[in-house]
Short mmCIF file of C-alpha atoms in Angstrom, two decimals:
data_model
loop_
_atom_site.label_atom_id
_atom_site.label_comp_id
_atom_site.label_asym_id
_atom_site.label_seq_id
_atom_site.Cartn_x
_atom_site.Cartn_y
_atom_site.Cartn_z
CA MET A 1 -126.46 -103.55 91.27
CA SER A 2 -128.15 -106.97 91.13
CA LEU A 3 -126.26 -110.23 90.92
CA LYS A 4 -127.36 -110.59 87.29
CA GLU A 5 -125.97 -107.15 86.47
CA ARG A 6 -122.72 -107.89 88.29
CA LEU A 7 -122.32 -111.22 86.47
CA GLU A 8 -122.96 -109.56 83.12
CA ALA A 9 -120.37 -106.88 83.90
CA GLU A 10 -117.78 -109.41 85.09
CA ILE A 11 -118.28 -111.65 82.05
CA ALA A 12 -118.07 -108.64 79.73
CA ALA A 13 -114.73 -107.73 81.33
CA GLY A 14 -113.21 -111.16 81.92
CA GLY A 15 -114.91 -113.57 79.55
CA PRO A 16 -117.36 -116.49 79.94
CA ILE A 17 -117.37 -118.64 83.08
CA PRO A 18 -117.99 -122.40 83.52
CA VAL A 19 -121.48 -123.55 84.49
CA ALA A 20 -120.11 -124.77 87.85
CA GLU A 21 -118.80 -121.30 88.69
CA TYR A 22 -122.13 -119.77 87.68
CA MET A 23 -123.94 -122.15 90.06
CA VAL A 24 -121.65 -121.25 92.95
CA ARG A 25 -122.16 -117.53 92.38
CA CYS A 26 -125.94 -117.86 92.12
CA LEU A 27 -126.27 -119.98 95.24
CA HIS A 28 -123.53 -118.63 97.51
CA ASP A 29 -122.60 -115.08 96.49
CA ALA A 30 -122.16 -113.31 99.83
CA LYS A 31 -124.31 -110.33 98.84
CA ASP A 32 -127.02 -111.78 96.61
CA GLY A 33 -126.62 -115.59 96.55
CA TYR A 34 -129.77 -117.67 96.95
CA TYR A 35 -128.70 -119.56 100.06
CA ALA A 36 -126.87 -116.58 101.52
CA THR A 37 -129.89 -114.28 101.40
CA ARG A 38 -133.28 -115.67 100.46
CA PRO A 39 -133.73 -119.44 100.56
CA ALA A 40 -137.48 -120.03 100.44
CA LEU A 41 -138.75 -123.46 101.43
CA GLY A 42 -142.23 -124.89 101.89
CA GLY A 43 -145.60 -123.92 100.48
CA GLY A 44 -144.76 -120.23 100.40
CA GLY A 45 -141.27 -120.80 99.03
CA ASP A 46 -139.64 -122.12 95.89
CA PHE A 47 -139.66 -125.87 96.53
CA ILE A 48 -140.80 -128.53 98.99
CA THR A 49 -138.51 -131.26 100.35
CA ALA A 50 -139.57 -134.69 101.63
CA PRO A 51 -139.56 -133.69 105.33
CA MET A 52 -142.08 -130.97 104.48
CA VAL A 53 -144.33 -133.46 102.71
CA SER A 54 -144.89 -135.52 105.85
CA GLN A 55 -143.60 -136.07 109.36
CA MET A 56 -143.23 -139.75 108.43
CA PHE A 57 -140.04 -139.04 106.48
CA GLY A 58 -138.08 -137.60 109.39
CA GLU A 59 -139.52 -140.09 111.86
CA LEU A 60 -138.41 -143.06 109.77
CA LEU A 61 -134.95 -141.58 109.30
CA GLY A 62 -134.80 -141.24 113.07
CA LEU A 63 -135.48 -144.95 113.43
CA TRP A 64 -132.80 -145.59 110.78
CA CYS A 65 -130.34 -143.66 112.94
CA VAL A 66 -131.25 -145.64 116.07
CA GLU A 67 -130.89 -148.96 114.27
CA SER A 68 -127.57 -147.84 112.74
CA TRP A 69 -126.27 -146.84 116.18
CA THR A 70 -127.35 -150.23 117.50
CA ARG A 71 -125.54 -152.06 114.69
CA LEU A 72 -122.44 -149.95 115.40
CA GLY A 73 -122.36 -151.49 118.88
CA ARG A 74 -124.26 -148.75 120.76
CA PRO A 75 -121.22 -146.47 121.31
CA GLU A 76 -121.43 -144.40 124.49
CA ARG A 77 -120.71 -141.25 122.47
CA PHE A 78 -121.30 -140.55 118.80
CA ARG A 79 -121.90 -137.59 116.51
CA LEU A 80 -125.45 -137.31 115.16
CA VAL A 81 -125.00 -135.06 112.12
CA GLU A 82 -127.30 -133.57 109.53
CA MET A 83 -125.73 -131.84 106.55
CA GLY A 84 -127.91 -129.32 104.73
CA PRO A 85 -130.72 -129.34 107.33
CA GLY A 86 -133.13 -127.07 105.43
CA ASP A 87 -135.42 -125.30 107.89
CA GLY A 88 -134.88 -127.92 110.61
CA THR A 89 -138.08 -129.89 109.96
CA LEU A 90 -136.34 -133.21 109.30
CA MET A 91 -134.24 -133.03 112.46
CA SER A 92 -137.24 -131.92 114.52
CA ASP A 93 -139.25 -134.95 113.38
CA LEU A 94 -136.21 -137.21 113.80
CA LEU A 95 -135.64 -136.11 117.39
CA ARG A 96 -139.29 -136.70 118.24
CA ALA A 97 -139.06 -140.28 116.96
CA VAL A 98 -135.81 -141.14 118.77
CA ARG A 99 -137.25 -140.27 122.18
CA LEU A 100 -138.33 -143.91 122.16
CA ALA A 101 -134.61 -144.78 122.55
CA PRO A 102 -133.33 -142.81 125.57
CA ASP A 103 -129.89 -144.47 125.48
CA PHE A 104 -129.48 -143.26 121.89
CA VAL A 105 -130.47 -139.72 122.89
CA ALA A 106 -128.05 -139.74 125.83
CA ALA A 107 -125.17 -140.86 123.61
CA ALA A 108 -125.85 -138.42 120.76
CA ASP A 109 -123.76 -135.29 120.21
CA LEU A 110 -125.97 -133.33 117.79
CA TRP A 111 -124.40 -131.25 115.00
CA LEU A 112 -125.93 -129.41 112.06
CA VAL A 113 -123.74 -128.49 109.09
CA GLU A 114 -125.13 -125.34 107.47
CA THR A 115 -123.63 -122.51 105.41
CA SER A 116 -126.77 -120.39 104.99
CA GLY A 117 -127.34 -117.70 107.59
CA PRO A 118 -131.11 -117.46 107.07
CA LEU A 119 -131.54 -121.24 107.21
CA ARG A 120 -129.38 -121.53 110.31
CA THR A 121 -131.65 -118.99 112.02
CA ALA A 122 -134.74 -121.01 111.07
CA GLN A 123 -133.09 -124.20 112.35
CA GLN A 124 -132.15 -122.60 115.65
CA GLU A 125 -135.73 -121.49 116.21
CA LYS A 126 -137.17 -124.92 115.38
CA LEU A 127 -134.60 -126.85 117.39
CA ALA A 128 -134.38 -124.62 120.45
CA GLY A 129 -133.56 -126.68 123.52
CA SER A 130 -132.22 -129.65 121.53
CA GLY A 131 -128.59 -129.04 122.45
CA ALA A 132 -127.69 -128.82 118.76
CA GLN A 133 -124.45 -127.19 117.67
CA TRP A 134 -123.76 -125.64 114.28
CA THR A 135 -120.78 -125.58 111.94
CA ALA A 136 -120.24 -124.59 108.30
CA SER A 137 -118.51 -127.81 107.25
CA LEU A 138 -118.03 -131.41 108.31
CA ASP A 139 -114.48 -130.50 109.34
CA GLY A 140 -116.04 -128.45 112.13
CA VAL A 141 -117.63 -131.54 113.71
CA PRO A 142 -115.19 -132.86 116.32
CA GLU A 143 -113.39 -136.08 115.47
CA GLY A 144 -112.88 -139.01 117.79
CA ALA A 145 -116.36 -140.55 117.82
CA PRO A 146 -118.46 -142.50 115.27
CA LEU A 147 -120.76 -140.62 112.91
CA VAL A 148 -124.41 -141.27 112.17
CA LEU A 149 -125.00 -138.76 109.39
CA ILE A 150 -128.01 -137.71 107.30
CA ALA A 151 -127.85 -135.64 104.10
CA ASN A 152 -131.20 -135.11 102.36
CA GLU A 153 -131.26 -133.04 99.16
CA LEU A 154 -127.76 -131.68 99.69
CA PHE A 155 -125.68 -133.12 96.87
CA ASP A 156 -128.02 -131.80 94.14
CA CYS A 157 -127.06 -128.23 95.15
CA LEU A 158 -123.35 -128.83 94.53
CA PRO A 159 -121.97 -127.37 91.29
CA ALA A 160 -121.45 -129.43 88.15
CA ARG A 161 -119.43 -128.83 85.01
CA GLN A 162 -121.05 -129.48 81.63
CA PHE A 163 -119.40 -130.64 78.42
CA VAL A 164 -120.99 -130.71 74.97
CA GLN A 165 -120.12 -133.20 72.25
CA THR A 166 -119.05 -131.60 68.97
CA PRO A 167 -117.66 -133.15 65.79
CA GLY A 168 -114.22 -132.07 67.03
CA GLY A 169 -114.56 -133.52 70.53
CA TRP A 170 -115.98 -132.60 73.94
CA VAL A 171 -116.04 -128.86 74.72
CA GLU A 172 -116.96 -127.25 78.06
CA ARG A 173 -120.24 -125.37 78.26
CA LEU A 174 -119.88 -121.82 79.56
CA VAL A 175 -122.08 -118.91 80.56
CA GLY A 176 -121.35 -115.89 78.40
CA LEU A 177 -123.17 -112.94 76.85
CA THR A 178 -125.29 -112.36 73.77
CA PRO A 179 -124.39 -109.42 71.50
CA ASP A 180 -127.00 -107.46 73.48
CA GLY A 181 -125.21 -108.20 76.76
CA GLU A 182 -127.66 -110.80 78.13
CA LEU A 183 -126.56 -114.03 79.82
CA THR A 184 -126.48 -117.02 77.48
CA PHE A 185 -124.94 -120.48 77.20
CA GLY A 186 -122.00 -121.02 74.89
CA LEU A 187 -118.91 -123.17 74.45
CA ALA A 188 -115.29 -122.78 75.39
CA PRO A 189 -112.98 -122.02 72.48
CA SER A 190 -111.97 -125.16 70.57
CA GLU A 191 -109.01 -125.70 68.32
CA HIS A 192 -111.44 -127.30 65.88
CA GLY A 193 -113.89 -124.39 66.03
CA ALA A 194 -116.60 -127.03 65.99
CA VAL A 195 -120.28 -126.25 66.55
CA PRO A 196 -122.41 -128.98 68.15
CA ASP A 197 -125.06 -130.67 66.05
CA GLU A 198 -128.70 -130.17 66.96
CA GLY A 199 -129.47 -132.38 69.97
CA ALA A 200 -125.78 -132.86 70.83
CA MET A 201 -125.08 -134.89 73.96
CA ILE A 202 -124.23 -133.12 77.20
CA LEU A 203 -122.05 -134.71 79.86
CA GLU A 204 -122.26 -133.48 83.45
CA VAL A 205 -119.52 -134.10 86.00
CA SER A 206 -119.42 -132.80 89.55
CA PRO A 207 -116.03 -132.81 91.24
CA ALA A 208 -117.78 -131.11 94.19
CA GLN A 209 -120.18 -134.04 94.69
CA ASP A 210 -117.29 -136.50 94.50
CA ALA A 211 -115.15 -134.46 96.89
CA LEU A 212 -117.88 -134.30 99.54
CA ALA A 213 -118.52 -138.04 99.23
CA ALA A 214 -114.81 -138.68 99.69
CA THR A 215 -114.70 -136.39 102.74
CA ILE A 216 -117.60 -138.22 104.37
CA ALA A 217 -116.05 -141.56 103.48
CA ALA A 218 -112.69 -140.66 105.01
CA ARG A 219 -114.45 -139.65 108.21
CA VAL A 220 -116.44 -142.89 108.61
CA VAL A 221 -113.26 -144.84 107.92
CA SER A 222 -111.23 -142.97 110.54
CA ASP A 223 -113.91 -142.61 113.24
CA GLY A 224 -116.44 -145.27 112.23
CA GLY A 225 -120.08 -144.80 111.40
CA ALA A 226 -122.54 -144.53 108.54
CA ALA A 227 -123.87 -141.73 106.34
CA LEU A 228 -127.29 -141.85 104.66
CA VAL A 229 -127.60 -139.75 101.50
CA ILE A 230 -131.01 -139.23 99.88
CA ASP A 231 -131.36 -137.15 96.73
CA TYR A 232 -132.67 -137.18 93.19
CA GLY A 233 -130.40 -138.36 90.44
CA ARG A 234 -129.22 -141.19 88.26
CA ASP A 235 -128.15 -144.64 89.38
CA LYS A 236 -126.28 -145.45 86.16
CA PRO A 237 -123.99 -143.38 83.93
CA GLU A 238 -125.91 -141.40 81.33
CA PHE A 239 -125.82 -138.18 79.36
CA GLY A 240 -128.13 -135.20 79.63
CA ASP A 241 -128.52 -131.62 80.83
CA THR A 242 -130.15 -131.73 84.28
CA LEU A 243 -129.44 -128.15 85.37
CA GLN A 244 -132.72 -126.64 86.54
CA ALA A 245 -133.94 -123.54 88.35
CA LEU A 246 -137.00 -123.36 90.61
CA LYS A 247 -138.77 -120.18 91.65
CA GLY A 248 -142.17 -120.19 93.33
CA HIS A 249 -142.54 -123.96 92.68
CA GLU A 250 -142.20 -123.34 88.94
CA LYS A 251 -139.33 -124.21 86.64
CA VAL A 252 -137.70 -121.11 85.19
CA GLY A 253 -134.71 -120.60 82.93
CA ALA A 254 -131.40 -121.27 84.65
CA LEU A 255 -130.08 -117.87 83.51
CA GLU A 256 -133.25 -115.85 84.20
CA PHE A 257 -133.05 -115.07 87.92
CA PRO A 258 -129.47 -115.40 89.24
CA GLY A 259 -129.58 -115.53 93.02
CA GLU A 260 -133.39 -115.44 93.08
CA SER A 261 -134.05 -119.06 92.08
CA ASP A 262 -132.73 -122.37 93.37
CA LEU A 263 -130.29 -124.10 91.01
CA THR A 264 -129.76 -127.86 91.13
CA VAL A 265 -128.44 -130.77 89.08
CA HIS A 266 -129.14 -134.48 89.33
CA VAL A 267 -126.79 -136.36 91.61
CA ASP A 268 -124.37 -138.69 89.82
CA PHE A 269 -124.65 -141.60 92.26
CA PRO A 270 -122.23 -143.95 90.42
CA SER A 271 -119.46 -141.32 90.50
CA LEU A 272 -120.27 -140.34 94.10
CA LEU A 273 -120.05 -143.96 95.29
CA THR A 274 -116.82 -144.55 93.36
CA ALA A 275 -115.26 -141.56 95.15
CA ALA A 276 -116.42 -142.88 98.52
CA ARG A 277 -115.03 -146.35 97.88
CA GLU A 278 -111.72 -144.96 96.63
CA ALA A 279 -111.47 -143.13 99.97
CA GLY A 280 -111.62 -146.48 101.76
CA ALA A 281 -115.27 -146.69 102.77
CA GLU A 282 -117.85 -149.24 101.75
CA ALA A 283 -121.01 -147.96 100.07
CA ALA A 284 -124.42 -149.47 99.47
CA ASP A 285 -125.76 -149.13 95.93
CA PRO A 286 -128.71 -146.81 95.28
CA VAL A 287 -132.18 -147.89 96.43
CA PRO A 288 -135.24 -145.98 95.16
CA GLN A 289 -136.72 -143.81 97.90
CA GLY A 290 -140.09 -145.56 97.73
CA LEU A 291 -138.52 -148.97 98.27
CA PHE A 292 -136.19 -147.66 100.97
CA LEU A 293 -138.99 -146.04 102.99
CA GLY A 294 -141.06 -149.18 102.51
CA ARG A 295 -138.30 -151.26 104.08
CA LEU A 296 -138.22 -148.83 107.02
CA GLY A 297 -141.95 -149.30 107.60
CA ILE A 298 -143.65 -146.29 106.10
CA GLN A 299 -146.87 -148.19 105.33
CA PRO A 300 -147.51 -149.28 108.95
CA ARG A 301 -146.56 -145.78 110.12
CA ALA A 302 -149.12 -144.24 107.75
CA GLU A 303 -151.77 -146.68 108.96
CA ALA A 304 -151.02 -145.77 112.58
CA LEU A 305 -151.36 -142.06 111.82
CA ILE A 306 -154.66 -142.67 110.04
CA ALA A 307 -155.94 -144.73 112.98
CA ALA A 308 -155.09 -141.86 115.32
CA ARG A 309 -156.57 -139.21 113.00
CA PRO A 310 -159.23 -140.76 110.72
CA ASP A 311 -160.28 -137.25 109.67
CA ARG A 312 -156.87 -136.85 108.01
CA SER A 313 -156.84 -140.16 106.18
CA MET A 314 -156.98 -138.60 102.71
CA VAL A 315 -154.22 -136.10 103.54
CA ILE A 316 -151.96 -138.82 104.96
CA GLY A 317 -152.67 -141.00 101.94
CA ARG A 318 -151.61 -138.20 99.59
CA GLN A 319 -148.47 -137.63 101.65
CA LEU A 320 -147.61 -141.32 101.46
CA ALA A 321 -148.09 -141.35 97.70
CA ARG A 322 -145.94 -138.25 97.27
CA LEU A 323 -143.05 -139.91 99.08
CA VAL A 324 -143.19 -143.42 97.61
CA ALA A 325 -145.16 -143.47 94.33
CA PRO A 326 -142.96 -144.20 91.29
CA ASP A 327 -144.39 -141.21 89.39
CA GLN A 328 -143.70 -138.82 92.27
CA MET A 329 -140.64 -139.03 94.57
CA GLY A 330 -140.48 -142.81 94.83
CA GLU A 331 -138.23 -143.57 91.85
CA LEU A 332 -136.37 -140.36 90.96
CA PHE A 333 -135.16 -139.96 94.55
CA LYS A 334 -132.68 -142.56 95.74
CA ALA A 335 -130.94 -143.53 98.96
CA VAL A 336 -127.32 -144.61 99.33
CA CYS A 337 -125.21 -145.30 102.40
CA ILE A 338 -121.49 -144.59 102.85
CA HIS A 339 -120.20 -146.56 105.83
CA GLN A 340 -117.31 -148.11 107.67
CA PRO A 341 -116.10 -151.48 106.35
CA GLY A 342 -118.15 -154.43 107.54
CA PHE A 343 -121.23 -152.46 108.52
CA VAL A 344 -124.65 -153.57 107.20
CA PRO A 345 -126.81 -150.45 106.85
CA PRO A 346 -130.55 -150.69 107.62
CA GLY A 347 -132.75 -150.65 104.56
CA PHE A 348 -130.00 -151.86 102.23
CA GLU A 349 -129.88 -155.53 103.22
CA ALA A 350 -131.71 -156.93 100.19
#
């Protein structure tokens, strides 16, 4: 029985489920969840992340880590952590760049936080010999040393609840069944029995995003350090349904292929940063990815790559545009930093 069939049977027996619960089942069901069984990244997969666009992305984040470690006072031991490491490409490029700083490499205790078995296998193959260790949560990374943490396209995979405005008030959006037994969106029962108007506003909230931000914040407060989060999302409060499913690099219906497509929502950066600050950390406001990478020196890095490989100048130029152009990843994707009080994170000074 497929995940879709199991969900339909469970909803028929127990009633509709919140959108957040549907996301968790689709992504993490032990038998048929997307990340548990068939995450497909890269050109032959369902989506491409920034590290797969160009080596420049991971290299520049490596330099960010070195500069952050330097500004933390060059601790003799620290935890270099990546959460949601994909197929290991980002960390592979990062480690190549930080070879220029042997003291940093000697001090680093490398940890990858990954829940997906297939992705962990891919990471282990790509990072063989790196000394990396794996854990399923940040709690598994030993305490007692500062963190320098990277999380790229992690928060967008965390579940969100959706609420729809009706004449009688806000009502939670659920996943239920049509009379024919097919998955469909609906609303939780309301004492007003209200039906939303055409084009009704949708509000998304993600307690899971906030909880992870608070967990990271508590850690950098207790042990010191800085966490760089890069993802797509909004930098001011706004309404809208951002739930999307990707399969084979194409957008498909969120209810069409449970467990076979990647489900994401936009990151709510204002709420995430509020949660981090309430946990005692300081947090730099969102900076568009294009501007952030520009501050880290992506243009000179691209020029150096072109000088070394003139035959690839057009390819490198397209990669650069993909990462920084406002109509590609440059504006929708944003960088924030959650850090210990008093720290000035690289790339966020302006």
